[in-house]
PDB file of C-alpha atoms in Angstrom:
ATOM      1  CA  MET A  17     -17.809  -7.709  28.026  1.00  0.00           C
ATOM      2  CA  TYR A  18     -15.081  -8.725  25.588  1.00  0.00           C
ATOM      3  CA  ASP A  19     -16.492 -11.149  23.011  1.00  0.00           C
ATOM      4  CA  LEU A  20     -13.676 -13.635  22.382  1.00  0.00           C
ATOM      5  CA  GLU A  21     -15.637 -15.575  19.754  1.00  0.00           C
ATOM      6  CA  LYS A  22     -16.457 -12.410  17.809  1.00  0.00           C
ATOM      7  CA  HIS A  23     -12.802 -11.353  17.981  1.00  0.00           C
ATOM      8  CA  SER A  24     -11.714 -14.742  16.640  1.00  0.00           C
ATOM      9  CA  VAL A  25     -14.131 -14.506  13.699  1.00  0.00           C
ATOM     10  CA  GLU A  26     -12.960 -10.976  12.876  1.00  0.00           C
ATOM     11  CA  GLU A  27      -9.311 -11.994  12.992  1.00  0.00           C
ATOM     12  CA  LYS A  28     -10.004 -14.910  10.642  1.00  0.00           C
ATOM     13  CA  LEU A  29     -11.724 -12.533   8.235  1.00  0.00           C
ATOM     14  CA  ASN A  30      -8.834 -10.088   8.536  1.00  0.00           C
ATOM     15  CA  SER A  31      -6.409 -12.850   7.630  1.00  0.00           C
ATOM     16  CA  PHE A  32      -8.640 -14.129   4.811  1.00  0.00           C
ATOM     17  CA  THR A  33      -9.119 -10.738   3.128  1.00  0.00           C
ATOM     18  CA  HIS A  34      -5.422  -9.986   2.985  1.00  0.00           C
ATOM     19  CA  SER A  35      -4.577 -13.539   1.955  1.00  0.00           C
ATOM     20  CA  ILE A  36      -6.721 -12.786  -1.086  1.00  0.00           C
ATOM     21  CA  GLY A  37      -4.778  -9.547  -1.453  1.00  0.00           C
ATOM     22  CA  ALA A  38      -1.482 -11.441  -1.434  1.00  0.00           C
ATOM     23  CA  GLY A  39      -2.730 -13.781  -4.154  1.00  0.00           C
ATOM     24  CA  LEU A  40      -4.018 -10.913  -6.285  1.00  0.00           C
ATOM     25  CA  SER A  41      -0.732  -9.055  -5.803  1.00  0.00           C
ATOM     26  CA  ILE A  42       1.293 -12.012  -7.064  1.00  0.00           C
ATOM     27  CA  ALA A  43      -0.978 -12.290 -10.101  1.00  0.00           C
ATOM     28  CA  GLY A  44      -0.815  -8.529 -10.639  1.00  0.00           C
ATOM     29  CA  LEU A  45       2.977  -8.463 -10.557  1.00  0.00           C
ATOM     30  CA  VAL A  46       3.173 -11.294 -13.091  1.00  0.00           C
ATOM     31  CA  ILE A  47       0.720  -9.483 -15.380  1.00  0.00           C
ATOM     32  CA  LEU A  48       2.618  -6.185 -15.178  1.00  0.00           C
ATOM     33  CA  LEU A  49       5.956  -7.851 -15.921  1.00  0.00           C
ATOM     34  CA  GLN A  50       4.481  -9.861 -18.802  1.00  0.00           C
ATOM     35  CA  GLN A  51       2.887  -6.753 -20.287  1.00  0.00           C
ATOM     36  CA  THR A  52       6.164  -4.877 -19.914  1.00  0.00           C
ATOM     37  CA  ALA A  53       7.908  -7.673 -21.831  1.00  0.00           C
ATOM     38  CA  VAL A  54       5.273  -7.645 -24.585  1.00  0.00           C
ATOM     39  CA  ASN A  55       5.675  -3.881 -24.997  1.00  0.00           C
ATOM     40  CA  GLY A  56       9.479  -4.058 -24.956  1.00  0.00           C
ATOM     41  CA  GLY A  57       9.690  -2.129 -21.708  1.00  0.00           C
ATOM     42  CA  SER A  58      12.855  -0.666 -20.244  1.00  0.00           C
ATOM     43  CA  THR A  59      14.936  -1.998 -17.376  1.00  0.00           C
ATOM     44  CA  LEU A  60      13.540   0.853 -15.281  1.00  0.00           C
ATOM     45  CA  ALA A  61      10.021  -0.436 -15.936  1.00  0.00           C
ATOM     46  CA  TYR A  62      10.933  -3.948 -14.804  1.00  0.00           C
ATOM     47  CA  VAL A  63      12.616  -2.614 -11.659  1.00  0.00           C
ATOM     48  CA  SER A  64       9.781  -0.192 -10.844  1.00  0.00           C
ATOM     49  CA  TYR A  65       7.055  -2.805 -11.151  1.00  0.00           C
ATOM     50  CA  SER A  66       9.126  -5.346  -9.242  1.00  0.00           C
ATOM     51  CA  ILE A  67       9.528  -2.903  -6.346  1.00  0.00           C
ATOM     52  CA  TYR A  68       5.828  -2.048  -6.391  1.00  0.00           C
ATOM     53  CA  GLY A  69       4.641  -5.646  -6.672  1.00  0.00           C
ATOM     54  CA  SER A  70       7.086  -7.113  -4.166  1.00  0.00           C
ATOM     55  CA  PHE A  71       6.197  -4.677  -1.410  1.00  0.00           C
ATOM     56  CA  GLN A  72       2.491  -5.103  -2.107  1.00  0.00           C
ATOM     57  CA  ILE A  73       2.890  -8.863  -1.675  1.00  0.00           C
ATOM     58  CA  LEU A  74       4.910  -8.269   1.509  1.00  0.00           C
ATOM     59  CA  LEU A  75       2.218  -6.027   2.964  1.00  0.00           C
ATOM     60  CA  TYR A  76      -0.682  -8.381   2.329  1.00  0.00           C
ATOM     61  CA  LEU A  77       1.224 -11.471   3.388  1.00  0.00           C
ATOM     62  CA  SER A  78       2.571  -9.961   6.622  1.00  0.00           C
ATOM     63  CA  SER A  79      -0.859  -8.549   7.447  1.00  0.00           C
ATOM     64  CA  ALA A  80      -2.548 -11.906   6.835  1.00  0.00           C
ATOM     65  CA  LEU A  81      -0.012 -13.675   9.055  1.00  0.00           C
ATOM     66  CA  THR A  82      -0.280 -11.015  11.761  1.00  0.00           C
ATOM     67  CA  HIS A  83      -3.988 -11.698  12.075  1.00  0.00           C
ATOM     68  CA  GLN A  84      -3.597 -15.445  11.610  1.00  0.00           C
ATOM     69  CA  PHE A  85      -1.309 -15.604  14.659  1.00  0.00           C
ATOM     70  CA  SER A  86      -3.184 -13.040  16.759  1.00  0.00           C
ATOM     71  CA  ASP A  87      -3.431 -15.538  19.624  1.00  0.00           C
ATOM     72  CA  MET A  88       0.322 -16.253  19.616  1.00  0.00           C
ATOM     73  CA  PRO A  89       1.940 -13.045  20.980  1.00  0.00           C
ATOM     74  CA  ARG A  90       5.574 -13.695  20.084  1.00  0.00           C
ATOM     75  CA  ILE A  91       4.902 -14.735  16.492  1.00  0.00           C
ATOM     76  CA  ASN A  92       2.271 -12.028  16.135  1.00  0.00           C
ATOM     77  CA  ARG A  93       4.722  -9.342  17.240  1.00  0.00           C
ATOM     78  CA  VAL A  94       7.268 -10.318  14.583  1.00  0.00           C
ATOM     79  CA  PHE A  95       4.739 -10.195  11.760  1.00  0.00           C
ATOM     80  CA  ARG A  96       3.183  -6.998  13.130  1.00  0.00           C
ATOM     81  CA  ILE A  97       6.533  -5.207  12.961  1.00  0.00           C
ATOM     82  CA  ILE A  98       6.983  -6.393   9.375  1.00  0.00           C
ATOM     83  CA  ASP A  99       3.401  -5.372   8.568  1.00  0.00           C
ATOM     84  CA  GLN A 100       3.872  -1.877   9.972  1.00  0.00           C
ATOM     85  CA  ALA A 101       7.096  -1.372   8.036  1.00  0.00           C
ATOM     86  CA  ALA A 102       5.481  -2.781   4.888  1.00  0.00           C
ATOM     87  CA  ILE A 103       2.841  -0.031   4.889  1.00  0.00           C
ATOM     88  CA  TYR A 104       5.533   2.591   4.357  1.00  0.00           C
ATOM     89  CA  LEU A 105       7.281   0.391   1.820  1.00  0.00           C
ATOM     90  CA  LEU A 106       4.069  -0.117  -0.139  1.00  0.00           C
ATOM     91  CA  ILE A 107       3.283   3.607  -0.253  1.00  0.00           C
ATOM     92  CA  ALA A 108       6.786   4.355  -1.543  1.00  0.00           C
ATOM     93  CA  GLY A 109       6.656   1.305  -3.805  1.00  0.00           C
ATOM     94  CA  THR A 110       3.388   2.475  -5.341  1.00  0.00           C
ATOM     95  CA  TYR A 111       4.886   5.894  -6.012  1.00  0.00           C
ATOM     96  CA  THR A 112       7.852   4.313  -7.791  1.00  0.00           C
ATOM     97  CA  PRO A 113       6.241   3.405 -11.160  1.00  0.00           C
ATOM     98  CA  ALA A 114       3.919   6.413 -10.943  1.00  0.00           C
ATOM     99  CA  VAL A 115       6.753   8.946 -10.790  1.00  0.00           C
ATOM    100  CA  LEU A 116       9.573   7.147 -12.620  1.00  0.00           C
ATOM    101  CA  LEU A 117       7.495   5.761 -15.503  1.00  0.00           C
ATOM    102  CA  GLY A 118       4.619   8.231 -15.471  1.00  0.00           C
ATOM    103  CA  LEU A 119       5.892  11.632 -14.380  1.00  0.00           C
ATOM    104  CA  GLN A 120       9.552  10.991 -15.285  1.00  0.00           C
ATOM    105  CA  GLY A 121      12.183  13.720 -15.512  1.00  0.00           C
ATOM    106  CA  VAL A 122      13.541  15.821 -12.649  1.00  0.00           C
ATOM    107  CA  TRP A 123      10.168  16.025 -10.910  1.00  0.00           C
ATOM    108  CA  GLY A 124       9.850  12.258 -10.953  1.00  0.00           C
ATOM    109  CA  TRP A 125      13.244  11.643  -9.406  1.00  0.00           C
ATOM    110  CA  ILE A 126      12.758  14.371  -6.786  1.00  0.00           C
ATOM    111  CA  ILE A 127       9.487  12.854  -5.581  1.00  0.00           C
ATOM    112  CA  PHE A 128      11.030   9.389  -5.740  1.00  0.00           C
ATOM    113  CA  GLY A 129      13.844  10.493  -3.424  1.00  0.00           C
ATOM    114  CA  VAL A 130      11.556  12.359  -1.040  1.00  0.00           C
ATOM    115  CA  ILE A 131       9.003   9.565  -0.723  1.00  0.00           C
ATOM    116  CA  TRP A 132      11.623   6.911  -0.057  1.00  0.00           C
ATOM    117  CA  GLY A 133      13.306   9.171   2.490  1.00  0.00           C
ATOM    118  CA  ILE A 134       9.985   9.608   4.294  1.00  0.00           C
ATOM    119  CA  ALA A 135       9.384   5.853   4.114  1.00  0.00           C
ATOM    120  CA  LEU A 136      12.673   5.088   5.834  1.00  0.00           C
ATOM    121  CA  LEU A 137      12.006   7.714   8.518  1.00  0.00           C
ATOM    122  CA  GLY A 138       8.504   6.319   8.947  1.00  0.00           C
ATOM    123  CA  ILE A 139       9.795   2.803   9.478  1.00  0.00           C
ATOM    124  CA  LEU A 140      12.255   4.048  12.101  1.00  0.00           C
ATOM    125  CA  SER A 141       9.559   6.053  13.894  1.00  0.00           C
ATOM    126  CA  LYS A 142       7.102   3.166  13.811  1.00  0.00           C
ATOM    127  CA  THR A 143       9.519   0.551  15.084  1.00  0.00           C
ATOM    128  CA  LEU A 144      11.735   2.592  17.412  1.00  0.00           C
ATOM    129  CA  ILE A 145      10.413   6.050  18.332  1.00  0.00           C
ATOM    130  CA  PHE A 146       6.610   5.804  18.354  1.00  0.00           C
ATOM    131  CA  ARG A 147       6.171   2.043  18.576  1.00  0.00           C
ATOM    132  CA  GLU A 148       3.799   2.390  21.540  1.00  0.00           C
ATOM    133  CA  LYS A 149       2.013   5.451  20.131  1.00  0.00           C
ATOM    134  CA  HIS A 150       0.371   4.011  17.061  1.00  0.00           C
ATOM    135  CA  LEU A 151      -1.911   6.971  16.281  1.00  0.00           C
ATOM    136  CA  ILE A 152       1.045   9.362  15.995  1.00  0.00           C
ATOM    137  CA  SER A 153       2.954   7.173  13.582  1.00  0.00           C
ATOM    138  CA  ASP A 154      -0.202   6.134  11.710  1.00  0.00           C
ATOM    139  CA  LEU A 155      -0.983   9.771  10.924  1.00  0.00           C
ATOM    140  CA  MET A 156       2.238   9.909   8.906  1.00  0.00           C
ATOM    141  CA  TYR A 157       0.608   7.694   6.276  1.00  0.00           C
ATOM    142  CA  LEU A 158      -1.782  10.420   5.079  1.00  0.00           C
ATOM    143  CA  PRO A 159       0.670  13.214   4.168  1.00  0.00           C
ATOM    144  CA  MET A 160       3.007  10.618   2.709  1.00  0.00           C
ATOM    145  CA  GLY A 161       0.237   9.132   0.605  1.00  0.00           C
ATOM    146  CA  TRP A 162      -0.903  12.507  -0.707  1.00  0.00           C
ATOM    147  CA  LEU A 163       2.557  13.938  -1.407  1.00  0.00           C
ATOM    148  CA  LEU A 164       1.752  13.455  -5.074  1.00  0.00           C
ATOM    149  CA  ILE A 165      -0.666  16.384  -4.856  1.00  0.00           C
ATOM    150  CA  PHE A 166       2.334  18.702  -5.239  1.00  0.00           C
ATOM    151  CA  ALA A 167       3.078  17.165  -8.622  1.00  0.00           C
ATOM    152  CA  VAL A 168      -0.471  16.994  -9.979  1.00  0.00           C
ATOM    153  CA  LYS A 169       0.067  19.797 -12.488  1.00  0.00           C
ATOM    154  CA  PRO A 170       3.182  18.308 -14.150  1.00  0.00           C
ATOM    155  CA  MET A 171       1.602  14.834 -14.044  1.00  0.00           C
ATOM    156  CA  MET A 172      -1.564  16.036 -15.756  1.00  0.00           C
ATOM    157  CA  ALA A 173       0.602  17.599 -18.443  1.00  0.00           C
ATOM    158  CA  VAL A 174       2.143  14.248 -19.432  1.00  0.00           C
ATOM    159  CA  LEU A 175      -0.384  11.594 -18.363  1.00  0.00           C
ATOM    160  CA  PRO A 176      -3.968  10.797 -19.438  1.00  0.00           C
ATOM    161  CA  MET A 177      -6.735  12.086 -17.206  1.00  0.00           C
ATOM    162  CA  ASP A 178      -8.082   8.543 -16.905  1.00  0.00           C
ATOM    163  CA  PHE A 179      -4.791   7.468 -15.304  1.00  0.00           C
ATOM    164  CA  MET A 180      -5.102  10.284 -12.774  1.00  0.00           C
ATOM    165  CA  LYS A 181      -8.674   9.173 -12.011  1.00  0.00           C
ATOM    166  CA  TRP A 182      -7.488   5.675 -11.081  1.00  0.00           C
ATOM    167  CA  ILE A 183      -4.768   7.182  -8.878  1.00  0.00           C
ATOM    168  CA  PHE A 184      -7.193   9.466  -7.046  1.00  0.00           C
ATOM    169  CA  ILE A 185      -9.736   6.664  -6.628  1.00  0.00           C
ATOM    170  CA  GLY A 186      -7.008   4.519  -5.093  1.00  0.00           C
ATOM    171  CA  GLY A 187      -5.862   7.312  -2.805  1.00  0.00           C
ATOM    172  CA  GLY A 188      -9.459   8.014  -1.835  1.00  0.00           C
ATOM    173  CA  CYS A 189     -10.030   4.372  -0.891  1.00  0.00           C
ATOM    174  CA  TYR A 190      -6.993   4.356   1.384  1.00  0.00           C
ATOM    175  CA  THR A 191      -7.880   7.732   2.915  1.00  0.00           C
ATOM    176  CA  PHE A 192     -11.559   7.019   3.570  1.00  0.00           C
ATOM    177  CA  GLY A 193     -10.675   3.556   4.841  1.00  0.00           C
ATOM    178  CA  ILE A 194      -8.566   5.065   7.621  1.00  0.00           C
ATOM    179  CA  ILE A 195     -11.844   5.965   9.353  1.00  0.00           C
ATOM    180  CA  PHE A 196     -12.436   2.252   9.862  1.00  0.00           C
ATOM    181  CA  TYR A 197      -8.773   1.597  10.662  1.00  0.00           C
ATOM    182  CA  ILE A 198      -8.841   3.885  13.708  1.00  0.00           C
ATOM    183  CA  SER A 199     -12.427   3.113  14.737  1.00  0.00           C
ATOM    184  CA  LYS A 200     -13.103   0.787  17.645  1.00  0.00           C
ATOM    185  CA  LYS A 201     -16.895   1.155  17.702  1.00  0.00           C
ATOM    186  CA  ILE A 202     -17.878   0.091  14.192  1.00  0.00           C
ATOM    187  CA  PRO A 203     -18.474  -3.692  13.982  1.00  0.00           C
ATOM    188  CA  MET A 204     -15.852  -5.494  11.901  1.00  0.00           C
ATOM    189  CA  SER A 205     -14.141  -2.143  11.331  1.00  0.00           C
ATOM    190  CA  HIS A 206     -10.749  -3.662  10.601  1.00  0.00           C
ATOM    191  CA  VAL A 207     -12.228  -6.077   8.057  1.00  0.00           C
ATOM    192  CA  ILE A 208     -13.841  -3.096   6.320  1.00  0.00           C
ATOM    193  CA  TRP A 209     -10.477  -1.321   6.386  1.00  0.00           C
ATOM    194  CA  HIS A 210      -8.924  -4.322   4.666  1.00  0.00           C
ATOM    195  CA  LEU A 211     -11.570  -4.168   1.932  1.00  0.00           C
ATOM    196  CA  PHE A 212     -10.777  -0.500   1.314  1.00  0.00           C
ATOM    197  CA  VAL A 213      -7.084  -1.383   1.099  1.00  0.00           C
ATOM    198  CA  LEU A 214      -7.894  -4.066  -1.482  1.00  0.00           C
ATOM    199  CA  ALA A 215      -9.987  -1.594  -3.484  1.00  0.00           C
ATOM    200  CA  GLY A 216      -7.204   0.986  -3.366  1.00  0.00           C
ATOM    201  CA  GLY A 217      -4.613  -1.539  -4.477  1.00  0.00           C
ATOM    202  CA  ILE A 218      -6.769  -2.686  -7.395  1.00  0.00           C
ATOM    203  CA  SER A 219      -7.278   0.936  -8.484  1.00  0.00           C
ATOM    204  CA  PHE A 220      -3.547   1.633  -8.630  1.00  0.00           C
ATOM    205  CA  PHE A 221      -2.946  -1.628 -10.486  1.00  0.00           C
ATOM    206  CA  MET A 222      -5.557  -0.703 -13.092  1.00  0.00           C
ATOM    207  CA  GLY A 223      -3.938   2.680 -13.617  1.00  0.00           C
ATOM    208  CA  PHE A 224      -0.502   1.129 -14.099  1.00  0.00           C
ATOM    209  CA  TYR A 225      -1.718  -1.697 -16.327  1.00  0.00           C
ATOM    210  CA  LEU A 226      -3.924   0.408 -18.579  1.00  0.00           C
ATOM    211  CA  TYR A 227      -1.772   3.504 -18.961  1.00  0.00           C
ATOM    212  CA  LEU A 228       1.870   2.898 -17.980  1.00  0.00           C
ATOM    213  CA  CYS A 229       2.654  -0.599 -19.273  1.00  0.00           C
TER     214      CYS A 229
END
């Protein structure tokens, strides 16, 4: 039997966890921009962190509102579409400072172009082509997220190993969390997924703050 009360509690927790994420993302963006100013950062640094931070805020906020209005189908649908698009935007947004400020050079711009191209295709597939086949479009997140693996060697040549550790921890959190994202049998699975997303986001922030600012 469908437990409506349990569903309501889970949706409230889903909204709460990503509301926290939205707040942390706003604080994180402010910190990154302030640190960039202190270090006399370039215009590219300001733009890169603004892209990363803005799309992270968008993801958490749209996700929180999607779950907050889960019992209001029309409003929920609007925020769900934004949420689904924001996942692709956040992945590409997270790559932006990593490749433009970290990797740099030709490799950096190539990956930047590829990842944003995939993001735009992903948004189209999620909202138009595979909008009723969530598993198909969701599986696009993994190869997109791990595209950086092809640039590990040049990145390790120019970036500290500790930075790479934060990046791989973040990627691992997102990847392992997908188990809970697609699971329907594990209690509070989506709440757990949200916690993994928060952990992954914090890991990437730490890498950027400690080693790229």
